[in-house]
Amino acid sequence: MTDLYNTCQRYKTVVFATFTAVYLSACGESPQTKSANKTQGIVYCAEANPVSFNPQVTTTGSTIDIIANQLYNSLISIDPITAEFKPELATEWLISDDGKKITFKLREGVQFHSTEYFTPTRTMNADDVIFSFSRLFDVYNPYHFVQDANYPYFQSVGMDQLIRKIVKVDDYTVRFELFSAESSLLSNIATDFAVILSEEYAMLRESQDKKHLFDSLPIGTGPYKYKHFLRDNLVRFHKHSGYWKHDYAVDQLVYDITTNNTTRIAKMLTKECDITSHPSATQLEALSQRQDIVVDKAVNLNVGYWAFNTEKPPFDNVLVRKALAHSIDFDKIMQAVFYGNGIAAQSILPPSSWAFTKQVMPYYDPQKAKQYLTEAGFPDGFEMTLWAMPVSRIYNPNARKMAELIQSDLRQIGIRTRIVEYEWNAFIERIGRHEHDSVLLGWAADTPDPDNFFSPLLSCTATFTGKNPANWCNPEFDLLLTQALDTNDLKMRKHYYQQAQKMLVEQLPVVPIAHGVRFQARSADIAGAELRPFGGVSLANVRKGDQ
Protein backbone atom coordinates (compact mmCIF):
# COMPACT_ATOMS: atom_id res chain seq x y z
CA MET A 1 0.00 0.00 0.00
CA THR A 2 1.41 3.39 -1.02
CA ASP A 3 1.43 6.04 1.71
CA LEU A 4 0.11 9.17 0.00
CA TYR A 5 0.05 11.22 3.20
CA ASN A 6 3.40 11.54 5.01
CA THR A 7 1.76 12.65 8.20
CA CYS A 8 4.70 12.76 10.61
CA GLN A 9 7.27 14.70 8.62
CA ARG A 10 8.03 18.25 9.70
CA TYR A 11 8.46 20.34 6.57
CA LYS A 12 8.52 20.00 2.82
CA THR A 13 9.93 22.80 0.78
CA VAL A 14 9.15 22.87 -2.91
CA VAL A 15 10.72 25.35 -5.25
CA PHE A 16 8.09 26.00 -7.89
CA ALA A 17 8.98 28.44 -10.69
CA THR A 18 9.09 31.84 -8.94
CA PHE A 19 7.52 30.82 -5.65
CA THR A 20 8.40 28.60 -2.72
CA ALA A 21 5.70 26.56 -1.06
CA VAL A 22 6.16 25.17 2.41
CA TYR A 23 3.82 22.38 3.38
CA LEU A 24 3.62 21.77 7.11
CA SER A 25 2.14 18.34 7.60
CA ALA A 26 -0.02 17.41 10.55
CA CYS A 27 1.90 15.80 13.40
CA GLY A 28 0.56 14.42 16.61
CA GLU A 29 -2.59 13.08 14.93
CA SER A 30 -4.75 10.46 16.51
CA PRO A 31 -4.39 6.83 15.33
CA GLN A 32 -7.75 7.19 13.61
CA THR A 33 -6.51 10.18 11.61
CA LYS A 34 -3.26 8.46 10.66
CA SER A 35 -5.20 5.46 9.42
CA ALA A 36 -7.47 7.74 7.42
CA ASN A 37 -4.50 9.30 5.68
CA LYS A 38 -3.67 6.21 3.61
CA THR A 39 -5.30 5.03 0.43
CA GLN A 40 -4.75 2.85 -2.63
CA GLY A 41 -7.01 4.97 -4.77
CA ILE A 42 -6.91 8.50 -6.14
CA VAL A 43 -6.39 11.69 -4.14
CA TYR A 44 -8.03 14.93 -5.27
CA CYS A 45 -6.85 18.17 -3.67
CA ALA A 46 -10.00 20.19 -2.98
CA GLU A 47 -10.23 23.83 -1.92
CA ALA A 48 -12.92 23.66 0.79
CA ASN A 49 -14.87 21.41 3.13
CA PRO A 50 -18.27 20.21 1.93
CA VAL A 51 -21.11 21.99 3.74
CA SER A 52 -23.39 18.95 3.34
CA PHE A 53 -23.49 15.55 1.66
CA ASN A 54 -26.84 16.20 -0.01
CA PRO A 55 -26.83 18.48 -3.09
CA GLN A 56 -30.46 19.43 -2.47
CA VAL A 57 -29.57 21.66 0.47
CA THR A 58 -26.68 23.73 -0.92
CA THR A 59 -25.54 25.63 -4.00
CA THR A 60 -21.89 25.86 -2.92
CA GLY A 61 -19.81 24.90 -5.94
CA SER A 62 -16.94 23.40 -3.95
CA THR A 63 -19.42 21.08 -2.20
CA ILE A 64 -21.20 20.08 -5.41
CA ASP A 65 -17.83 19.27 -7.00
CA ILE A 66 -17.08 16.80 -4.22
CA ILE A 67 -20.41 15.06 -3.69
CA ALA A 68 -22.91 15.35 -6.53
CA ASN A 69 -21.56 13.17 -9.32
CA GLN A 70 -19.62 10.89 -7.03
CA LEU A 71 -22.42 9.82 -4.66
CA TYR A 72 -25.57 10.32 -6.71
CA ASN A 73 -27.38 10.17 -10.02
CA SER A 74 -30.25 12.22 -11.41
CA LEU A 75 -33.13 11.13 -13.63
CA ILE A 76 -31.58 12.68 -16.72
CA SER A 77 -28.44 14.60 -17.62
CA ILE A 78 -27.34 17.06 -20.30
CA ASP A 79 -24.75 16.06 -22.88
CA PRO A 80 -21.81 18.48 -22.45
CA ILE A 81 -21.20 18.59 -26.21
CA THR A 82 -24.63 18.50 -27.84
CA ALA A 83 -26.60 19.97 -24.87
CA GLU A 84 -29.22 17.27 -25.47
CA PHE A 85 -30.93 15.47 -22.60
CA LYS A 86 -29.60 11.98 -21.86
CA PRO A 87 -31.17 9.12 -19.89
CA GLU A 88 -29.74 8.34 -16.46
CA LEU A 89 -31.98 6.82 -13.78
CA ALA A 90 -34.86 7.47 -16.15
CA THR A 91 -34.62 5.60 -19.45
CA GLU A 92 -37.28 7.63 -21.26
CA TRP A 93 -39.72 10.49 -20.66
CA LEU A 94 -42.86 11.84 -22.29
CA ILE A 95 -44.20 15.40 -22.09
CA SER A 96 -47.92 16.03 -22.52
CA ASP A 97 -49.15 18.38 -25.25
CA ASP A 98 -49.89 21.15 -22.76
CA GLY A 99 -46.50 20.71 -21.07
CA LYS A 100 -48.07 20.22 -17.64
CA LYS A 101 -47.35 16.49 -17.29
CA ILE A 102 -44.01 14.74 -17.64
CA THR A 103 -43.88 10.95 -17.31
CA PHE A 104 -40.57 9.22 -16.55
CA LYS A 105 -39.90 5.52 -17.08
CA LEU A 106 -37.31 4.43 -14.51
CA ARG A 107 -34.32 2.17 -14.95
CA GLU A 108 -34.75 -1.17 -13.19
CA GLY A 109 -32.14 -2.93 -11.05
CA VAL A 110 -30.31 0.22 -9.83
CA GLN A 111 -28.69 -0.50 -6.46
CA PHE A 112 -28.31 1.95 -3.60
CA HIS A 113 -25.11 2.05 -1.55
CA SER A 114 -24.55 -0.54 1.15
CA THR A 115 -22.55 0.98 4.01
CA GLU A 116 -21.73 0.40 7.67
CA TYR A 117 -24.85 2.34 8.62
CA PHE A 118 -27.35 1.11 5.99
CA THR A 119 -28.02 -2.02 3.95
CA PRO A 120 -30.74 -1.63 1.32
CA THR A 121 -33.34 -4.38 0.89
CA ARG A 122 -34.52 -3.30 -2.56
CA THR A 123 -33.40 -1.46 -5.68
CA MET A 124 -34.41 2.05 -6.71
CA ASN A 125 -38.04 2.53 -7.67
CA ALA A 126 -40.77 5.17 -7.99
CA ASP A 127 -41.03 5.63 -4.21
CA ASP A 128 -37.47 7.01 -4.14
CA VAL A 129 -38.18 9.52 -6.90
CA ILE A 130 -41.38 10.70 -5.22
CA PHE A 131 -39.63 11.05 -1.85
CA SER A 132 -36.66 12.91 -3.32
CA PHE A 133 -38.72 15.57 -5.06
CA SER A 134 -41.66 15.81 -2.66
CA ARG A 135 -39.22 16.77 0.08
CA LEU A 136 -38.80 20.05 -1.79
CA PHE A 137 -42.42 21.17 -1.80
CA ASP A 138 -44.60 18.88 0.35
CA VAL A 139 -44.88 20.03 3.96
CA TYR A 140 -46.14 16.56 4.88
CA ASN A 141 -42.92 14.93 3.72
CA PRO A 142 -41.20 14.01 7.04
CA TYR A 143 -37.94 15.54 5.78
CA HIS A 144 -39.30 18.79 4.37
CA PHE A 145 -38.35 20.81 7.45
CA VAL A 146 -35.02 19.07 8.07
CA GLN A 147 -32.16 21.49 7.28
CA ASP A 148 -34.56 24.35 8.11
CA ALA A 149 -36.61 23.63 4.98
CA ASN A 150 -33.95 25.32 2.84
CA TYR A 151 -33.50 23.94 -0.67
CA PRO A 152 -31.79 26.95 -2.23
CA TYR A 153 -31.51 25.99 -5.87
CA PHE A 154 -35.03 24.65 -6.24
CA GLN A 155 -36.57 27.49 -4.28
CA SER A 156 -34.66 30.14 -6.23
CA VAL A 157 -35.90 28.78 -9.58
CA GLY A 158 -39.43 28.34 -8.20
CA MET A 159 -39.48 24.58 -8.68
CA ASP A 160 -41.08 24.08 -5.27
CA GLN A 161 -44.00 26.22 -6.50
CA LEU A 162 -44.21 24.54 -9.90
CA ILE A 163 -44.80 20.87 -9.02
CA ARG A 164 -48.43 20.19 -8.10
CA LYS A 165 -47.92 16.52 -7.31
CA ILE A 166 -45.95 13.43 -8.34
CA VAL A 167 -47.98 10.33 -9.17
CA LYS A 168 -46.74 6.76 -8.93
CA VAL A 169 -48.06 5.10 -12.08
CA ASP A 170 -46.34 1.82 -11.22
CA ASP A 171 -43.13 0.74 -9.48
CA TYR A 172 -40.99 2.06 -12.32
CA THR A 173 -43.08 4.90 -13.73
CA VAL A 174 -43.69 8.35 -12.20
CA ARG A 175 -45.62 11.32 -13.50
CA PHE A 176 -44.84 14.93 -12.57
CA GLU A 177 -47.97 17.09 -12.67
CA LEU A 178 -47.29 20.83 -12.83
CA PHE A 179 -49.30 23.95 -12.11
CA SER A 180 -48.02 25.39 -15.40
CA ALA A 181 -45.68 24.49 -18.23
CA GLU A 182 -42.12 25.75 -17.89
CA SER A 183 -39.44 25.67 -20.56
CA SER A 184 -36.52 25.09 -18.18
CA LEU A 185 -38.02 22.27 -16.09
CA LEU A 186 -36.14 19.41 -17.74
CA SER A 187 -32.89 21.40 -17.44
CA ASN A 188 -33.50 21.81 -13.71
CA ILE A 189 -34.28 18.10 -13.31
CA ALA A 190 -30.95 17.40 -15.05
CA THR A 191 -28.88 19.50 -12.62
CA ASP A 192 -26.53 18.14 -10.00
CA PHE A 193 -29.04 19.25 -7.35
CA ALA A 194 -31.87 16.99 -8.56
CA VAL A 195 -30.43 13.75 -7.20
CA ILE A 196 -32.39 10.65 -6.26
CA LEU A 197 -32.26 9.67 -2.60
CA SER A 198 -33.23 6.45 -0.85
CA GLU A 199 -36.72 6.56 0.64
CA GLU A 200 -35.98 3.34 2.54
CA TYR A 201 -32.91 4.91 4.17
CA ALA A 202 -34.91 8.02 5.04
CA MET A 203 -37.57 5.96 6.77
CA LEU A 204 -34.90 4.07 8.72
CA ARG A 205 -33.43 7.33 10.02
CA GLU A 206 -36.90 8.55 10.92
CA SER A 207 -37.60 5.37 12.90
CA GLN A 208 -34.31 5.90 14.75
CA ASP A 209 -35.26 9.52 15.46
CA LYS A 210 -32.05 10.50 13.62
CA LYS A 211 -33.33 12.40 10.61
CA HIS A 212 -30.54 14.94 11.12
CA LEU A 213 -28.04 12.29 9.93
CA PHE A 214 -29.75 11.80 6.58
CA ASP A 215 -27.84 14.61 4.82
CA SER A 216 -24.50 14.03 6.56
CA LEU A 217 -24.26 10.22 6.24
CA PRO A 218 -25.43 9.86 2.65
CA ILE A 219 -26.85 7.01 0.58
CA GLY A 220 -27.04 7.34 -3.20
CA THR A 221 -26.74 5.33 -6.40
CA GLY A 222 -23.48 6.86 -7.69
CA PRO A 223 -20.10 5.26 -8.43
CA TYR A 224 -18.76 5.91 -4.91
CA LYS A 225 -20.18 5.54 -1.41
CA TYR A 226 -19.44 7.54 1.70
CA LYS A 227 -16.82 6.26 4.13
CA HIS A 228 -15.34 9.05 6.24
CA PHE A 229 -15.15 12.82 6.67
CA LEU A 230 -12.59 14.59 8.83
CA ARG A 231 -13.17 18.34 8.69
CA ASP A 232 -10.26 20.40 7.31
CA ASN A 233 -8.47 17.15 6.49
CA LEU A 234 -10.16 14.75 4.10
CA VAL A 235 -13.27 13.14 2.68
CA ARG A 236 -13.05 9.46 1.83
CA PHE A 237 -15.29 7.54 -0.58
CA HIS A 238 -15.12 3.84 -1.43
CA LYS A 239 -16.09 2.15 -4.66
CA HIS A 240 -19.76 1.26 -5.05
CA SER A 241 -19.37 -2.26 -6.39
CA GLY A 242 -23.01 -2.39 -7.49
CA TYR A 243 -22.86 0.77 -9.61
CA TRP A 244 -25.32 0.41 -12.47
CA LYS A 245 -23.20 2.06 -15.18
CA HIS A 246 -19.87 0.25 -14.88
CA ASP A 247 -17.59 -1.52 -12.40
CA TYR A 248 -14.25 0.17 -12.97
CA ALA A 249 -14.42 2.95 -10.39
CA VAL A 250 -11.25 3.16 -8.28
CA ASP A 251 -11.29 1.39 -4.92
CA GLN A 252 -10.94 4.63 -2.97
CA LEU A 253 -11.40 8.28 -3.79
CA VAL A 254 -9.99 10.74 -1.24
CA TYR A 255 -10.50 14.49 -1.20
CA ASP A 256 -7.59 16.19 0.54
CA ILE A 257 -9.03 19.45 1.93
CA THR A 258 -6.32 22.04 1.20
CA THR A 259 -7.59 25.60 1.16
CA ASN A 260 -4.29 27.21 0.22
CA ASN A 261 -3.74 27.24 -3.53
CA THR A 262 0.06 27.13 -3.32
CA THR A 263 -0.03 24.18 -0.95
CA ARG A 264 -2.32 22.26 -3.32
CA ILE A 265 0.22 22.66 -6.10
CA ALA A 266 3.06 21.66 -3.76
CA LYS A 267 1.17 18.46 -2.98
CA MET A 268 0.85 17.77 -6.69
CA LEU A 269 4.58 18.11 -7.13
CA THR A 270 5.33 15.81 -4.20
CA LYS A 271 2.81 13.22 -5.50
CA GLU A 272 0.54 13.59 -2.47
CA CYS A 273 -2.35 14.50 -4.78
CA ASP A 274 -3.22 13.00 -8.14
CA ILE A 275 -5.56 15.82 -9.19
CA THR A 276 -5.89 19.38 -7.97
CA SER A 277 -8.51 22.03 -8.54
CA HIS A 278 -8.07 25.61 -9.71
CA PRO A 279 -4.31 26.06 -10.20
CA SER A 280 -3.62 29.78 -10.44
CA ALA A 281 -2.62 31.49 -13.65
CA THR A 282 0.89 32.11 -12.31
CA GLN A 283 1.39 28.37 -11.79
CA LEU A 284 0.07 27.14 -15.15
CA GLU A 285 3.22 27.65 -17.21
CA ALA A 286 5.47 25.86 -14.74
CA LEU A 287 2.99 22.99 -14.39
CA SER A 288 2.67 22.58 -18.14
CA GLN A 289 6.43 22.10 -18.44
CA ARG A 290 6.34 19.01 -16.24
CA GLN A 291 6.34 15.68 -18.06
CA ASP A 292 4.53 13.95 -15.21
CA ILE A 293 1.68 16.50 -14.95
CA VAL A 294 -1.11 17.35 -17.38
CA VAL A 295 -2.99 20.65 -17.24
CA ASP A 296 -6.59 20.43 -18.48
CA LYS A 297 -8.44 23.50 -19.69
CA ALA A 298 -12.12 24.00 -20.48
CA VAL A 299 -14.35 26.92 -21.35
CA ASN A 300 -16.95 27.01 -18.62
CA LEU A 301 -20.30 28.77 -18.36
CA ASN A 302 -19.64 31.08 -15.42
CA VAL A 303 -19.45 34.67 -14.29
CA GLY A 304 -17.52 36.45 -11.55
CA TYR A 305 -19.19 39.56 -10.18
CA TRP A 306 -19.19 42.27 -7.55
CA ALA A 307 -22.55 42.33 -5.73
CA PHE A 308 -23.93 45.18 -3.63
CA ASN A 309 -26.30 44.65 -0.72
CA THR A 310 -29.05 46.79 -2.22
CA GLU A 311 -31.11 46.78 0.99
CA LYS A 312 -28.32 48.60 2.87
CA PRO A 313 -27.80 52.35 2.50
CA PRO A 314 -26.09 53.77 0.56
CA PHE A 315 -26.06 50.74 -1.77
CA ASP A 316 -29.83 51.05 -2.18
CA ASN A 317 -29.07 54.11 -4.32
CA VAL A 318 -28.41 53.23 -7.97
CA LEU A 319 -26.23 56.36 -8.33
CA VAL A 320 -23.89 55.00 -5.65
CA ARG A 321 -23.74 51.64 -7.40
CA LYS A 322 -22.90 53.37 -10.68
CA ALA A 323 -20.20 55.40 -8.97
CA LEU A 324 -18.60 52.28 -7.55
CA ALA A 325 -18.76 50.50 -10.91
CA HIS A 326 -17.15 53.40 -12.80
CA SER A 327 -14.31 53.64 -10.27
CA ILE A 328 -12.87 50.24 -11.12
CA ASP A 329 -10.04 49.64 -13.60
CA PHE A 330 -11.31 46.40 -15.10
CA ASP A 331 -8.35 46.03 -17.46
CA LYS A 332 -6.01 45.96 -14.47
CA ILE A 333 -8.13 43.22 -12.87
CA MET A 334 -8.04 41.12 -16.03
CA GLN A 335 -4.26 41.39 -16.17
CA ALA A 336 -3.41 40.99 -12.48
CA VAL A 337 -6.01 38.36 -11.50
CA PHE A 338 -6.82 36.39 -14.66
CA TYR A 339 -3.47 36.74 -16.50
CA GLY A 340 -5.18 36.53 -19.88
CA ASN A 341 -7.12 33.40 -18.96
CA GLY A 342 -10.51 35.06 -18.67
CA ILE A 343 -12.97 37.06 -20.74
CA ALA A 344 -14.02 40.53 -19.62
CA ALA A 345 -17.76 40.44 -18.97
CA GLN A 346 -20.08 42.23 -21.38
CA SER A 347 -23.19 40.88 -19.66
CA ILE A 348 -24.07 38.61 -16.77
CA LEU A 349 -24.32 35.87 -19.43
CA PRO A 350 -21.12 34.51 -20.97
CA PRO A 351 -20.72 35.02 -24.75
CA SER A 352 -21.22 31.30 -25.40
CA SER A 353 -24.80 31.43 -24.10
CA TRP A 354 -27.44 31.45 -26.85
CA ALA A 355 -29.24 34.31 -25.07
CA PHE A 356 -26.13 36.51 -24.70
CA THR A 357 -26.50 40.12 -25.83
CA LYS A 358 -23.54 42.48 -25.53
CA GLN A 359 -24.28 45.30 -23.10
CA VAL A 360 -22.75 48.76 -22.60
CA MET A 361 -20.92 47.92 -19.40
CA PRO A 362 -19.57 50.34 -16.77
CA TYR A 363 -16.07 51.51 -17.69
CA TYR A 364 -13.18 52.99 -15.75
CA ASP A 365 -13.84 56.71 -15.32
CA PRO A 366 -12.98 58.13 -11.85
CA GLN A 367 -14.37 61.56 -12.76
CA LYS A 368 -17.73 60.10 -13.72
CA ALA A 369 -17.63 58.05 -10.51
CA LYS A 370 -17.09 61.21 -8.43
CA GLN A 371 -19.92 62.93 -10.30
CA TYR A 372 -22.32 60.09 -9.45
CA LEU A 373 -21.20 60.20 -5.81
CA THR A 374 -21.87 63.95 -5.61
CA GLU A 375 -25.30 63.50 -7.19
CA ALA A 376 -26.04 60.78 -4.65
CA GLY A 377 -25.12 63.10 -1.78
CA PHE A 378 -21.68 61.68 -0.95
CA PRO A 379 -19.16 64.18 -2.33
CA ASP A 380 -16.62 63.15 0.33
CA GLY A 381 -17.21 59.43 -0.07
CA PHE A 382 -18.00 56.98 2.74
CA GLU A 383 -16.76 53.82 4.43
CA MET A 384 -17.75 50.32 3.32
CA THR A 385 -16.76 46.66 3.49
CA LEU A 386 -15.76 44.47 0.58
CA TRP A 387 -16.02 40.73 1.26
CA ALA A 388 -13.60 38.49 -0.63
CA MET A 389 -13.91 34.75 -1.12
CA PRO A 390 -11.21 32.79 0.74
CA VAL A 391 -11.06 30.14 -2.00
CA SER A 392 -10.06 30.09 -5.63
CA ARG A 393 -12.88 29.48 -8.09
CA ILE A 394 -13.22 29.41 -11.87
CA TYR A 395 -14.85 32.83 -11.98
CA ASN A 396 -12.39 34.42 -9.54
CA PRO A 397 -8.99 32.76 -9.14
CA ASN A 398 -7.77 35.29 -6.55
CA ALA A 399 -10.53 37.24 -4.81
CA ARG A 400 -8.13 38.76 -2.28
CA LYS A 401 -5.99 40.25 -5.04
CA MET A 402 -9.08 41.54 -6.82
CA ALA A 403 -10.36 43.08 -3.58
CA GLU A 404 -7.06 44.90 -3.04
CA LEU A 405 -7.17 46.33 -6.56
CA ILE A 406 -10.75 47.51 -6.05
CA GLN A 407 -9.83 48.93 -2.64
CA SER A 408 -7.06 50.98 -4.25
CA ASP A 409 -9.35 52.27 -7.00
CA LEU A 410 -12.10 53.21 -4.54
CA ARG A 411 -9.60 55.17 -2.48
CA GLN A 412 -9.12 57.50 -5.45
CA ILE A 413 -12.75 58.66 -5.22
CA GLY A 414 -12.76 59.03 -1.44
CA ILE A 415 -14.25 55.67 -0.44
CA ARG A 416 -12.56 53.90 2.46
CA THR A 417 -12.85 50.14 2.04
CA ARG A 418 -12.20 47.37 4.54
CA ILE A 419 -11.64 43.90 3.07
CA VAL A 420 -13.42 41.11 4.97
CA GLU A 421 -12.57 37.39 4.79
CA TYR A 422 -13.90 34.31 6.59
CA GLU A 423 -13.46 30.56 6.30
CA TRP A 424 -15.45 29.46 3.22
CA ASN A 425 -18.45 27.86 4.90
CA ALA A 426 -18.78 30.70 7.43
CA PHE A 427 -18.38 33.16 4.56
CA ILE A 428 -21.30 31.63 2.65
CA GLU A 429 -23.51 31.53 5.75
CA ARG A 430 -22.88 35.19 6.55
CA ILE A 431 -23.48 36.26 2.97
CA GLY A 432 -26.77 34.36 3.12
CA ARG A 433 -27.70 36.47 6.14
CA HIS A 434 -26.80 39.59 4.14
CA GLU A 435 -24.23 40.85 6.64
CA HIS A 436 -22.05 42.32 3.88
CA ASP A 437 -21.98 45.71 2.17
CA SER A 438 -20.55 44.26 -1.02
CA VAL A 439 -19.02 40.94 -1.99
CA LEU A 440 -16.89 39.37 -4.70
CA LEU A 441 -18.61 36.14 -5.73
CA GLY A 442 -19.58 34.27 -8.86
CA TRP A 443 -21.62 31.52 -10.39
CA ALA A 444 -20.77 28.44 -12.45
CA ALA A 445 -23.78 27.29 -14.45
CA ASP A 446 -25.41 23.93 -13.80
CA THR A 447 -27.12 23.81 -17.20
CA PRO A 448 -26.78 25.68 -20.51
CA ASP A 449 -30.24 27.20 -20.00
CA PRO A 450 -29.89 31.01 -19.59
CA ASP A 451 -32.32 31.04 -16.67
CA ASN A 452 -29.58 29.37 -14.63
CA PHE A 453 -27.81 32.75 -14.51
CA PHE A 454 -30.89 34.71 -13.52
CA SER A 455 -33.32 32.94 -11.20
CA PRO A 456 -30.81 31.30 -8.80
CA LEU A 457 -28.88 34.58 -8.39
CA LEU A 458 -31.18 37.55 -8.80
CA SER A 459 -34.83 36.58 -8.48
CA CYS A 460 -36.98 37.72 -5.57
CA THR A 461 -37.28 34.10 -4.46
CA ALA A 462 -33.49 33.81 -4.32
CA THR A 463 -33.48 36.85 -2.03
CA PHE A 464 -35.92 35.20 0.35
CA THR A 465 -33.78 32.05 0.53
CA GLY A 466 -30.58 34.03 1.17
CA LYS A 467 -28.97 33.03 -2.12
CA ASN A 468 -29.23 36.41 -3.82
CA PRO A 469 -26.02 38.18 -2.71
CA ALA A 470 -27.30 41.51 -4.03
CA ASN A 471 -30.39 41.19 -1.83
CA TRP A 472 -32.20 42.64 -4.85
CA CYS A 473 -35.87 42.01 -5.58
CA ASN A 474 -37.34 43.65 -8.67
CA PRO A 475 -40.85 42.50 -9.72
CA GLU A 476 -40.33 43.78 -13.28
CA PHE A 477 -37.19 41.70 -13.59
CA ASP A 478 -38.98 38.64 -12.20
CA LEU A 479 -41.80 39.15 -14.71
CA LEU A 480 -39.30 39.01 -17.57
CA LEU A 481 -37.96 35.71 -16.21
CA THR A 482 -41.47 34.32 -15.89
CA GLN A 483 -42.34 35.35 -19.44
CA ALA A 484 -39.16 33.68 -20.72
CA LEU A 485 -40.03 30.45 -18.89
CA ASP A 486 -43.64 30.43 -20.05
CA THR A 487 -42.70 29.90 -23.69
CA ASN A 488 -40.69 27.36 -25.66
CA ASP A 489 -40.19 29.83 -28.52
CA LEU A 490 -36.42 30.47 -28.43
CA LYS A 491 -36.79 33.79 -30.23
CA MET A 492 -39.23 35.05 -27.62
CA ARG A 493 -37.14 33.67 -24.76
CA LYS A 494 -34.08 35.45 -26.11
CA HIS A 495 -36.08 38.69 -26.33
CA TYR A 496 -37.07 38.49 -22.66
CA TYR A 497 -33.52 37.63 -21.59
CA GLN A 498 -32.20 40.58 -23.61
CA GLN A 499 -34.49 42.84 -21.63
CA ALA A 500 -33.33 41.22 -18.38
CA GLN A 501 -29.67 41.77 -19.26
CA LYS A 502 -30.36 45.40 -20.12
CA MET A 503 -32.18 45.96 -16.80
CA LEU A 504 -29.26 44.53 -14.83
CA VAL A 505 -26.83 46.98 -16.43
CA GLU A 506 -29.22 49.86 -15.76
CA GLN A 507 -29.81 48.92 -12.12
CA LEU A 508 -26.40 47.35 -11.31
CA PRO A 509 -27.30 45.15 -8.34
CA VAL A 510 -24.19 43.27 -9.46
CA VAL A 511 -21.28 44.30 -11.66
CA PRO A 512 -20.25 41.39 -13.91
CA ILE A 513 -16.46 41.34 -14.07
CA ALA A 514 -15.23 38.29 -15.97
CA HIS A 515 -15.92 34.80 -17.25
CA GLY A 516 -13.14 32.47 -16.16
CA VAL A 517 -11.56 29.42 -17.76
CA ARG A 518 -11.57 26.21 -15.77
CA PHE A 519 -8.24 24.50 -15.15
CA GLN A 520 -7.20 21.38 -13.31
CA ALA A 521 -3.83 19.73 -12.91
CA ARG A 522 -3.51 15.93 -12.83
CA SER A 523 -0.80 13.34 -12.84
CA ALA A 524 -0.05 12.05 -16.31
CA ASP A 525 -1.20 8.54 -15.36
CA ILE A 526 -4.72 9.74 -14.46
CA ALA A 527 -7.43 9.33 -17.10
CA GLY A 528 -11.17 9.93 -17.19
CA ALA A 529 -11.15 13.13 -15.12
CA GLU A 530 -12.60 15.33 -17.86
CA LEU A 531 -13.63 18.90 -17.25
CA ARG A 532 -17.17 19.83 -18.25
CA PRO A 533 -18.59 23.14 -19.56
CA PHE A 534 -21.25 23.21 -16.84
CA GLY A 535 -22.15 21.38 -13.65
CA GLY A 536 -19.87 19.94 -10.99
CA VAL A 537 -16.77 17.79 -11.33
CA SER A 538 -17.40 14.14 -12.18
CA LEU A 539 -14.88 11.45 -11.27
CA ALA A 540 -17.21 8.59 -12.14
CA ASN A 541 -14.87 7.48 -14.94
CA VAL A 542 -11.52 8.37 -13.39
CA ARG A 543 -8.80 5.72 -13.59
CA LYS A 544 -5.13 5.43 -12.67
CA GLY A 545 -2.51 3.98 -14.97
CA ASP A 546 -1.66 1.10 -12.64
CA GLN A 547 -5.30 0.28 -11.80
PDB file of C-alpha atoms in Angstrom, residues 109-115 117-125 127-128 172 198-204 219-220 240:
ATOM      1  CA  GLY A 109     -32.141  -2.930 -11.047  1.00  0.00           C
ATOM      2  CA  VAL A 110     -30.315   0.221  -9.827  1.00  0.00           C
ATOM      3  CA  GLN A 111     -28.690  -0.499  -6.464  1.00  0.00           C
ATOM      4  CA  PHE A 112     -28.309   1.953  -3.602  1.00  0.00           C
ATOM      5  CA  HIS A 113     -25.107   2.049  -1.549  1.00  0.00           C
ATOM      6  CA  SER A 114     -24.550  -0.540   1.148  1.00  0.00           C
ATOM      7  CA  THR A 115     -22.550   0.976   4.014  1.00  0.00           C
ATOM      8  CA  TYR A 117     -24.847   2.338   8.618  1.00  0.00           C
ATOM      9  CA  PHE A 118     -27.352   1.115   5.994  1.00  0.00           C
ATOM     10  CA  THR A 119     -28.016  -2.023   3.950  1.00  0.00           C
ATOM     11  CA  PRO A 120     -30.741  -1.626   1.325  1.00  0.00           C
ATOM     12  CA  THR A 121     -33.341  -4.382   0.887  1.00  0.00           C
ATOM     13  CA  ARG A 122     -34.516  -3.296  -2.558  1.00  0.00           C
ATOM     14  CA  THR A 123     -33.396  -1.459  -5.681  1.00  0.00           C
ATOM     15  CA  MET A 124     -34.412   2.049  -6.706  1.00  0.00           C
ATOM     16  CA  ASN A 125     -38.045   2.533  -7.667  1.00  0.00           C
ATOM     17  CA  ASP A 127     -41.027   5.631  -4.213  1.00  0.00           C
ATOM     18  CA  ASP A 128     -37.472   7.006  -4.139  1.00  0.00           C
ATOM     19  CA  TYR A 172     -40.994   2.062 -12.319  1.00  0.00           C
ATOM     20  CA  SER A 198     -33.228   6.449  -0.847  1.00  0.00           C
ATOM     21  CA  GLU A 199     -36.717   6.557   0.641  1.00  0.00           C
ATOM     22  CA  GLU A 200     -35.983   3.340   2.541  1.00  0.00           C
ATOM     23  CA  TYR A 201     -32.914   4.907   4.173  1.00  0.00           C
ATOM     24  CA  ALA A 202     -34.907   8.021   5.036  1.00  0.00           C
ATOM     25  CA  MET A 203     -37.575   5.955   6.769  1.00  0.00           C
ATOM     26  CA  LEU A 204     -34.901   4.075   8.721  1.00  0.00           C
ATOM     27  CA  ILE A 219     -26.848   7.014   0.583  1.00  0.00           C
ATOM     28  CA  GLY A 220     -27.035   7.341  -3.198  1.00  0.00           C
ATOM     29  CA  HIS A 240     -19.762   1.264  -5.053  1.00  0.00           C
TER      30      HIS A 240
END
